[in-house]
PDB file of C-alpha atoms and ligand atoms in Angstrom:
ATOM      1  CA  UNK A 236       0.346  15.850  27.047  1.00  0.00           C
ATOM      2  CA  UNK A 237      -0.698  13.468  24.053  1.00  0.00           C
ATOM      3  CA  UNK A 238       1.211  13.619  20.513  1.00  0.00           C
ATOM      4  CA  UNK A 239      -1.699  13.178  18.430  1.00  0.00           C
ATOM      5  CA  UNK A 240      -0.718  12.799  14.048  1.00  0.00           C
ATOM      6  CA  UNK A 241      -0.797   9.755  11.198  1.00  0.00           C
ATOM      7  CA  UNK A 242       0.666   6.698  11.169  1.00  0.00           C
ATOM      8  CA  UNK A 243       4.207   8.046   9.308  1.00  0.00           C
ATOM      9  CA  UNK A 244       4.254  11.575  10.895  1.00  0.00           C
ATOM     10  CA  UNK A 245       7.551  10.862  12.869  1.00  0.00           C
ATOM     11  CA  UNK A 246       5.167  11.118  16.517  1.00  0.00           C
ATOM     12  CA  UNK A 247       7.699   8.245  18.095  1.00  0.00           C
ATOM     13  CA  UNK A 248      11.205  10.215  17.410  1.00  0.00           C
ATOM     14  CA  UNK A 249       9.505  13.585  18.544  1.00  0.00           C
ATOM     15  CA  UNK A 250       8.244  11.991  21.462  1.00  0.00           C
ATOM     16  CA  UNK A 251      11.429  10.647  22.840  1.00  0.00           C
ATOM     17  CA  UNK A 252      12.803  14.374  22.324  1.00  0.00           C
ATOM     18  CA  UNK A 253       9.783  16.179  23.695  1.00  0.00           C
ATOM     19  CA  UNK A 254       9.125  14.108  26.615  1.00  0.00           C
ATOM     20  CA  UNK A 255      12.949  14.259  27.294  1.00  0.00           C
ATOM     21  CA  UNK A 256      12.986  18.071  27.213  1.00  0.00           C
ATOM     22  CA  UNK A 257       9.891  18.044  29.137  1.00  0.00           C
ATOM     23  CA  UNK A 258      11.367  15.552  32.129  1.00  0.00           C
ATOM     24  CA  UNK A 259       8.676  13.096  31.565  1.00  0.00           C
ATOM     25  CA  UNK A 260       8.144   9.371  30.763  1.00  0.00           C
ATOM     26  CA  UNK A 261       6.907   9.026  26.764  1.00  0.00           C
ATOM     27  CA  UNK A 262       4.585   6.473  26.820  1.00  0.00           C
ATOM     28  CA  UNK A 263       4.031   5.040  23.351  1.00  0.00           C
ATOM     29  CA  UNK A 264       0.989   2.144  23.125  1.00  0.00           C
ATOM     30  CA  UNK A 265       1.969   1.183  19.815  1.00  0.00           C
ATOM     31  CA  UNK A 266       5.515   0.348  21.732  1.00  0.00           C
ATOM     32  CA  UNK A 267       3.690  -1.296  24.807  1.00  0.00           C
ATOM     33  CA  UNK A 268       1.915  -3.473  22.148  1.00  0.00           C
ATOM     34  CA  UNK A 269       5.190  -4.588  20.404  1.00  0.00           C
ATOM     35  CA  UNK A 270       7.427  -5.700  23.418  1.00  0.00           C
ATOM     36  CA  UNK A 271       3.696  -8.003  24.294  1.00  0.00           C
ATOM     37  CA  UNK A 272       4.265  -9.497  20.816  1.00  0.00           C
ATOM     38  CA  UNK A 273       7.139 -10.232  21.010  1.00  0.00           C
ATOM     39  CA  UNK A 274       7.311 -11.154  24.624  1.00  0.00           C
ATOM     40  CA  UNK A 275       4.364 -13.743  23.333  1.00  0.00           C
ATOM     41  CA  UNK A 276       2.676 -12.380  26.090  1.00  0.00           C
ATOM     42  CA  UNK A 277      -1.413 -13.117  26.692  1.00  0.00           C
ATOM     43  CA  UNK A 278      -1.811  -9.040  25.953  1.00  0.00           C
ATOM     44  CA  UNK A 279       0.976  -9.527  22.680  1.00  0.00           C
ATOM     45  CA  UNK A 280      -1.367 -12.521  21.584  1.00  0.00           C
ATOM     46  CA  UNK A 281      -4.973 -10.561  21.438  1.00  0.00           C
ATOM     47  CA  UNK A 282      -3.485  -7.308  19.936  1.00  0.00           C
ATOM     48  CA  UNK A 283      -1.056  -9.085  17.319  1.00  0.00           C
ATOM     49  CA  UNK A 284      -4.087  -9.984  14.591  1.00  0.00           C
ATOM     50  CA  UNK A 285      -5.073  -6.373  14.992  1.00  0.00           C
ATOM     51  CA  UNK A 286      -2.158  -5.121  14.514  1.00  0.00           C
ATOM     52  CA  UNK A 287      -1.124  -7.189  11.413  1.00  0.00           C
ATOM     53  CA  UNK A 288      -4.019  -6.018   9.537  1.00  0.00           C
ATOM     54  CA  UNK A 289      -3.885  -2.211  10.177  1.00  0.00           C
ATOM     55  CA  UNK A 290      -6.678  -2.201  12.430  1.00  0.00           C
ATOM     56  CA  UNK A 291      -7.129  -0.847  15.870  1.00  0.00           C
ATOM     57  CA  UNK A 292      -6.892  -3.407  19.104  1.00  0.00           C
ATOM     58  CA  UNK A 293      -9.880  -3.036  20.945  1.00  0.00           C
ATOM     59  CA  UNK A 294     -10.641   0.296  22.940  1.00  0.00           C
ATOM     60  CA  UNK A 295     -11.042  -2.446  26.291  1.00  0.00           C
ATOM     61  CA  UNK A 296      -7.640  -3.913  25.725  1.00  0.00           C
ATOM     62  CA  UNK A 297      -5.703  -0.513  25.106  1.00  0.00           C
ATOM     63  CA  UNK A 298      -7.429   1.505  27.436  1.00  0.00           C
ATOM     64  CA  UNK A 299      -6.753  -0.917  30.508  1.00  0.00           C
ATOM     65  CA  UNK A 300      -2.970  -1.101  29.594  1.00  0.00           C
ATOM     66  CA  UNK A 301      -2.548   2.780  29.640  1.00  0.00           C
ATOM     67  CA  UNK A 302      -4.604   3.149  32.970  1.00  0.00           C
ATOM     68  CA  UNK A 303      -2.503   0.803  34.014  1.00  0.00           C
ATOM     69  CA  UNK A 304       0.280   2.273  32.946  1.00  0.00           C
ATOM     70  CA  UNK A 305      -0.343   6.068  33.975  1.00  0.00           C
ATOM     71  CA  UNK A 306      -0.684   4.693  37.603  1.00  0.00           C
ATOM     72  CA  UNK A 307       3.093   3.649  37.474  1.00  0.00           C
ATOM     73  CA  UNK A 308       5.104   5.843  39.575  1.00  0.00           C
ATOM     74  CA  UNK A 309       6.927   7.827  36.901  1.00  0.00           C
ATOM     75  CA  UNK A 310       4.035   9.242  35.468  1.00  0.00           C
ATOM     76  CA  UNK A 311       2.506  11.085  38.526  1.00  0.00           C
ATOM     77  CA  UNK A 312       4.477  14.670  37.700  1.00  0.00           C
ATOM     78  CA  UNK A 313       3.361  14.124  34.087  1.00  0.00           C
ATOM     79  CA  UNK A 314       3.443  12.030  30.932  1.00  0.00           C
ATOM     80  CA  UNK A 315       3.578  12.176  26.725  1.00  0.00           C
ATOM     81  CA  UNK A 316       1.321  10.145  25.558  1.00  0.00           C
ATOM     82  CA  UNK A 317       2.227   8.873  21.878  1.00  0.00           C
ATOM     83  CA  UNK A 318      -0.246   6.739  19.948  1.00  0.00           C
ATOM     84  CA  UNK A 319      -3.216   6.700  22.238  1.00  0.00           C
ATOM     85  CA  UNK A 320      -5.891   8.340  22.126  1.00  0.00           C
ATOM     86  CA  UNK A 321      -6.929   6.993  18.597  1.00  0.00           C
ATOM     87  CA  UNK A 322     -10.444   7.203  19.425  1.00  0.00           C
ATOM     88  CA  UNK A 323     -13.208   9.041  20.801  1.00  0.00           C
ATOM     89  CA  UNK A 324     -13.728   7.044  23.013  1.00  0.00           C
ATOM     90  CA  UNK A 325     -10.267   6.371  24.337  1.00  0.00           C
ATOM     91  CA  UNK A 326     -10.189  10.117  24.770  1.00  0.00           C
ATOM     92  CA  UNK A 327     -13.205  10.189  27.097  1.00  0.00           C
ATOM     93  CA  UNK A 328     -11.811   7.278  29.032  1.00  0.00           C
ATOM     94  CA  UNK A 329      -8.700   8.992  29.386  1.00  0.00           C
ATOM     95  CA  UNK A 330     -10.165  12.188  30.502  1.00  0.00           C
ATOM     96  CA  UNK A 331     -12.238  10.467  33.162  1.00  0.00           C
ATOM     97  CA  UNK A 332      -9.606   7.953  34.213  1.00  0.00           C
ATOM     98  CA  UNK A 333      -7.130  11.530  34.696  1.00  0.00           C
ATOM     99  CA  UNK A 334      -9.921  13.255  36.932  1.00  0.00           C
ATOM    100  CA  UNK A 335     -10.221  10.461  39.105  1.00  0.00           C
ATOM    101  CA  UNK A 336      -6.596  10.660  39.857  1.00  0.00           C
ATOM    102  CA  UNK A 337      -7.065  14.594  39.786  1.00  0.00           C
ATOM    103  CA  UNK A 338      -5.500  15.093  36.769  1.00  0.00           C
ATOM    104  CA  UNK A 339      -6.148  16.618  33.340  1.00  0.00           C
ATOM    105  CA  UNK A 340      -4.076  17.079  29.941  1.00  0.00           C
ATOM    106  CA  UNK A 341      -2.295  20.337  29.255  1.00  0.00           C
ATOM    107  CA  UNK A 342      -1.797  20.297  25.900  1.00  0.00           C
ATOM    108  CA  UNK A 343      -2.693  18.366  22.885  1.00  0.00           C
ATOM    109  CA  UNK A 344       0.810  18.894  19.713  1.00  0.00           C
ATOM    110  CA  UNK A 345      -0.465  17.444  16.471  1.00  0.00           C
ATOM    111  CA  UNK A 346       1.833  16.406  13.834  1.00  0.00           C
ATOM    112  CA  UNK A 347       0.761  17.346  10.129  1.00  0.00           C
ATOM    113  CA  UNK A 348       2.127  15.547   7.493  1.00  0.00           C
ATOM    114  CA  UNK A 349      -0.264  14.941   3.820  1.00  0.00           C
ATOM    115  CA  UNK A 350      -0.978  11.324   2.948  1.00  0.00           C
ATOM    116  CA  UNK A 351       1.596  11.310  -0.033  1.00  0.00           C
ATOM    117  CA  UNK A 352       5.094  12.102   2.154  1.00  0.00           C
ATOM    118  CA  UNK A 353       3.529   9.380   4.809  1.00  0.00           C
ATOM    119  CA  UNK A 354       3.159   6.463   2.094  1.00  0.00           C
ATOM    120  CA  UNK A 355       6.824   7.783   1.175  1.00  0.00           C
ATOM    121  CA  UNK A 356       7.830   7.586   4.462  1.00  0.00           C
ATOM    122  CA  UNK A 357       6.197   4.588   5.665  1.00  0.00           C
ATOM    123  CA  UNK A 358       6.959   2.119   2.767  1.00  0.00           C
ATOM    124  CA  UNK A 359      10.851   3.320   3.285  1.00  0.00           C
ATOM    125  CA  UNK A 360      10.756   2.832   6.963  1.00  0.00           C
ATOM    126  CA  UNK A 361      13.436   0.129   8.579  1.00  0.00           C
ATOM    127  CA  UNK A 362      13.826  -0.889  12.186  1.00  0.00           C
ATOM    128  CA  UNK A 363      17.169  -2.420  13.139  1.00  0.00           C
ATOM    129  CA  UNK A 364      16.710  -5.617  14.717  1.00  0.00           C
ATOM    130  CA  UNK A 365      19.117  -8.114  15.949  1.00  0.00           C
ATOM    131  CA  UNK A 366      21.622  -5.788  13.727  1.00  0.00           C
ATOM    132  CA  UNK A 367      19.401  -6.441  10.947  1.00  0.00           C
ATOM    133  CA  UNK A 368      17.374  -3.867   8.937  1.00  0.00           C
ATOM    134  CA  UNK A 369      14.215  -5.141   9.141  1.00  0.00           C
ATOM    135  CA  UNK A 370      10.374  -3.687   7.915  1.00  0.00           C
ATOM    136  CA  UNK A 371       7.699  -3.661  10.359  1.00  0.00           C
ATOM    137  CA  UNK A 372       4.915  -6.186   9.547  1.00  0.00           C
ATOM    138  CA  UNK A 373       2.598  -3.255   9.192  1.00  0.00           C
ATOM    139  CA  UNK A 374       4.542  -1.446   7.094  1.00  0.00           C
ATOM    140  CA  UNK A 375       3.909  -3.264   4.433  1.00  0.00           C
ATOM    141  CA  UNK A 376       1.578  -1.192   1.587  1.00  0.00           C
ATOM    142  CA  UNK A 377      -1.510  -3.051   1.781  1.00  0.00           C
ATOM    143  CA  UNK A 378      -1.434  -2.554   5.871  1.00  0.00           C
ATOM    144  CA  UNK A 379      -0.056   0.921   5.742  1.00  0.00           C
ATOM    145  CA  UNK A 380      -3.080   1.599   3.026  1.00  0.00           C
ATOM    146  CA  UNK A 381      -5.424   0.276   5.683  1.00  0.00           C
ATOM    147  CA  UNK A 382      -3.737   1.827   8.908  1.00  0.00           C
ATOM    148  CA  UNK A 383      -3.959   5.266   6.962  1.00  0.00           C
ATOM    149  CA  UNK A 384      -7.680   4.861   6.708  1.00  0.00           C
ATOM    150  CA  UNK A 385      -8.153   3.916   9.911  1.00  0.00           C
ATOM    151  CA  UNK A 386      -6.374   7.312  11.496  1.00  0.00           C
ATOM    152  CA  UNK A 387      -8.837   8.978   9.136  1.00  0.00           C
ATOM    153  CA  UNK A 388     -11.724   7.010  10.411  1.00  0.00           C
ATOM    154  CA  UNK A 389     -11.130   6.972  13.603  1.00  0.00           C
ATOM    155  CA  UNK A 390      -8.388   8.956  15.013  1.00  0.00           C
ATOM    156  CA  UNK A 391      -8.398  12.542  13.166  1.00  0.00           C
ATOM    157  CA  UNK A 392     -11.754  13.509  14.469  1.00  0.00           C
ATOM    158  CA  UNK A 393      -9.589  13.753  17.925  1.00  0.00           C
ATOM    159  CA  UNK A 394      -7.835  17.208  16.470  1.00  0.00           C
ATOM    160  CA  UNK A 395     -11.637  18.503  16.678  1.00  0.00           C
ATOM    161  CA  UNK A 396     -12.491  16.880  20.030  1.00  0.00           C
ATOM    162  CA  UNK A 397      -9.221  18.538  21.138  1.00  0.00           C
ATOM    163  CA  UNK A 398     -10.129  21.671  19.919  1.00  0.00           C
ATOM    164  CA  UNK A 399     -13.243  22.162  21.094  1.00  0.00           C
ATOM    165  CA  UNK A 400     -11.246  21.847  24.522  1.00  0.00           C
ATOM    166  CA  UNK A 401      -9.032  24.675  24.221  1.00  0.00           C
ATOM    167  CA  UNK A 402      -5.644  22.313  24.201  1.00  0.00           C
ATOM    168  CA  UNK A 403      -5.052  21.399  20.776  1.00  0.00           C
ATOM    169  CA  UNK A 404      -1.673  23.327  18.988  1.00  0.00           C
ATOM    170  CA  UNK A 405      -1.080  22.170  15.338  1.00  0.00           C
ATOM    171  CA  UNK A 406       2.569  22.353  13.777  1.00  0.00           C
ATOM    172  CA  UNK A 407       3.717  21.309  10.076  1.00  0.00           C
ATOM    173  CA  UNK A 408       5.389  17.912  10.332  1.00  0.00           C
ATOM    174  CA  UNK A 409       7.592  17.856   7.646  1.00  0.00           C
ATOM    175  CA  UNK A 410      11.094  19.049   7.752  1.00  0.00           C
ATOM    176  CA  UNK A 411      14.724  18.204   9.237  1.00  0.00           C
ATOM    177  CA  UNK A 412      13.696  16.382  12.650  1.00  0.00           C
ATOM    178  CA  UNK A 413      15.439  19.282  14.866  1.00  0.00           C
ATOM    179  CA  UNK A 414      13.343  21.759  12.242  1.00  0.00           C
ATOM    180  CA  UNK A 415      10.103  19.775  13.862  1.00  0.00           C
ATOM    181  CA  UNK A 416      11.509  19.742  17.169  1.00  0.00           C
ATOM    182  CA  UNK A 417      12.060  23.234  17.083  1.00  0.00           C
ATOM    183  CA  UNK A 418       8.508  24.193  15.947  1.00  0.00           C
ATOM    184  CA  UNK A 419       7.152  21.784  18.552  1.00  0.00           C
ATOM    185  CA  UNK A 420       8.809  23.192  21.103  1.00  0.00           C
ATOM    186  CA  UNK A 421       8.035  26.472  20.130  1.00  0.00           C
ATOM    187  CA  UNK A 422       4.061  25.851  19.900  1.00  0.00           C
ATOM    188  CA  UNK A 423       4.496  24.062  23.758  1.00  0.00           C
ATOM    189  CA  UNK A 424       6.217  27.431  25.481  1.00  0.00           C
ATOM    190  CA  UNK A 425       9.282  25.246  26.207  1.00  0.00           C
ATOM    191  CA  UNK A 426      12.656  26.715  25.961  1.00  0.00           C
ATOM    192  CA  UNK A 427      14.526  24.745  23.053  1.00  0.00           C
ATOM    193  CA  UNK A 428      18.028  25.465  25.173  1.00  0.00           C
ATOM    194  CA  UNK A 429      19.862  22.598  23.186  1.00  0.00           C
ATOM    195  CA  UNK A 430      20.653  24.786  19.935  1.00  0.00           C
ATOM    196  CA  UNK A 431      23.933  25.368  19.306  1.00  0.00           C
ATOM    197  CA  UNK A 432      24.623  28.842  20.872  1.00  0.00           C
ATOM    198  CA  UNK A 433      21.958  29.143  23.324  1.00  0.00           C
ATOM    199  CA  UNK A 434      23.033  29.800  27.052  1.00  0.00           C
TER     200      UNK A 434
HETATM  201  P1  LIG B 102       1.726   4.050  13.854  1.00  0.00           P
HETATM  202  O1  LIG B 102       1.387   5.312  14.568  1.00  0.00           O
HETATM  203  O2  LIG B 102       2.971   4.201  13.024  1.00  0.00           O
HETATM  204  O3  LIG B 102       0.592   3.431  13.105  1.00  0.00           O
HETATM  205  P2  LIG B 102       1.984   2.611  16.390  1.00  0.00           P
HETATM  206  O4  LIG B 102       3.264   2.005  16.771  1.00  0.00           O
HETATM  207  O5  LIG B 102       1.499   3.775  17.165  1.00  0.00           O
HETATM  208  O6  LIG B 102       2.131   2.928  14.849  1.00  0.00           O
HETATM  209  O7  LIG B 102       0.818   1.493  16.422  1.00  0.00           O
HETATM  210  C1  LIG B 102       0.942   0.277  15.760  1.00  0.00           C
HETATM  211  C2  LIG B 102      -0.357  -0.528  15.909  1.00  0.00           C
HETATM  212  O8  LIG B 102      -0.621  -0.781  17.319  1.00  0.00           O
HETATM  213  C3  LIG B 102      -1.623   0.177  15.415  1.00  0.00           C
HETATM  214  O9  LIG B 102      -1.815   0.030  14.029  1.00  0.00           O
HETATM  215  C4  LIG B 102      -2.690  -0.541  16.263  1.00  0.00           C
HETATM  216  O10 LIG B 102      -2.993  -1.833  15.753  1.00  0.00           O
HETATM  217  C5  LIG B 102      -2.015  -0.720  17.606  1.00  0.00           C
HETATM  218  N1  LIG B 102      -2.291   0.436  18.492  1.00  0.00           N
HETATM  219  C6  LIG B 102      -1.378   1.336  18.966  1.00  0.00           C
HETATM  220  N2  LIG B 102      -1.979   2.253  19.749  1.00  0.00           N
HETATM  221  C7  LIG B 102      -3.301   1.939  19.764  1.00  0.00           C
HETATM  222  C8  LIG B 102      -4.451   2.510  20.378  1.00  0.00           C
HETATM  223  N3  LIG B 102      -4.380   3.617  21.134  1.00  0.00           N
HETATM  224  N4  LIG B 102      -5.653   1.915  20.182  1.00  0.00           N
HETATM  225  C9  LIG B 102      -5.772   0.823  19.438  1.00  0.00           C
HETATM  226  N5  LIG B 102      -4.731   0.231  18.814  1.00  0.00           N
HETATM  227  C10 LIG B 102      -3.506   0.773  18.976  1.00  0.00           C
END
């Protein structure tokens, strides 16, 4: 399945959950592209001046990682994708790369948040590092101003694309995180079995 939903929209902590519930790998791009940075890897070094302004890294770049990636072992009985498809495109190359390996996406979860609660959310938003609190580079307001336009750009006409296939569930994104995680589960058909006295 693919988490599609703004920069902001919590689609990282919801896929660790969901993909957990779900026994699957989550396999986040924006993640992938991080541990290249700072690995100062060749792949770290081309996306990094994308990623510092906001902007997308190249469909050719990110698309070769996740084929790569999907062809891993762990991801043959399934996969979340979180943070890719951002594009049109990537979404056609992602269909046809999954039919050649005779597979196809089940389900599409999109995360709504509006623009206003994202800016809150992202301008607040520390990582700890090294046991320090730390801000992403891109979260800082100028970047997250730009990232925002680029999801609308680019990325939200994928909730259409997704629609028009039949696999596209939308749930309201704001709330406590097991709230979310609740209605997410609830729009997949999976058993939330976790809350506190379920069997
Ligand atoms: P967020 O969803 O909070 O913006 P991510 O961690 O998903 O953050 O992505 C951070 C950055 O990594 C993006 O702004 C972009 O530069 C790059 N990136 C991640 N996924 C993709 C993708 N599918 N296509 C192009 N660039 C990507």
């Amino acid at each position: 399945m693919v988490l599609l939903g703004p920069p902001g929209a919590g689609k990282g902590t919801q896929a660790q959950i969901i993909a957990g519930k779900l026994g699957v790998p989550a396999i986040s791009t924006g993640d992938i592209f991080r541990a290249n940075v700072s690995g100062q890897t060749e792949l770290g070094q081309q996306a990094k001046t994308y990623m510092d302004a906001g902007d997308l890294v190249p469909d050719e770049i990110t698309v070769a990682m996740v084929k790569d990636r999907l062809a891993e072992p762990d991801a043959k009985g399934g996969f979340l994708l979180d943070g890719f498809p951002r594009t049109i495109a990537q979404a056609e190359q992602l269909r046809s790369s999954l039919s050649e390996l005779g597979q196809a996406l089940d389900r599409v979860l999109e995360l709504v948040v509006d623009e206003e609660e994202l800016v809150r959310r992202l301008s607040g938003r520390r990582m700890l590092v090294d046991g320090q609190m730390v801000q992403r580079d891109d979260d800082k307001p100028e970047t997250v101003r730009r990232r925002l336009h680029v999801y609308q750009e680019q990325t939200a006409p994928l909730s259409g694309f997704y629609e028009g296939e039949g696999l596209l569930a939308r749930i309201d994104a704001i709330g406590e995180v097991e709230e979310v995680t609740a209605r997410a589960l609830r729009a997949l058909g999976v058993a939330d079995d976790e809350r506190p006295g379920a069997d």
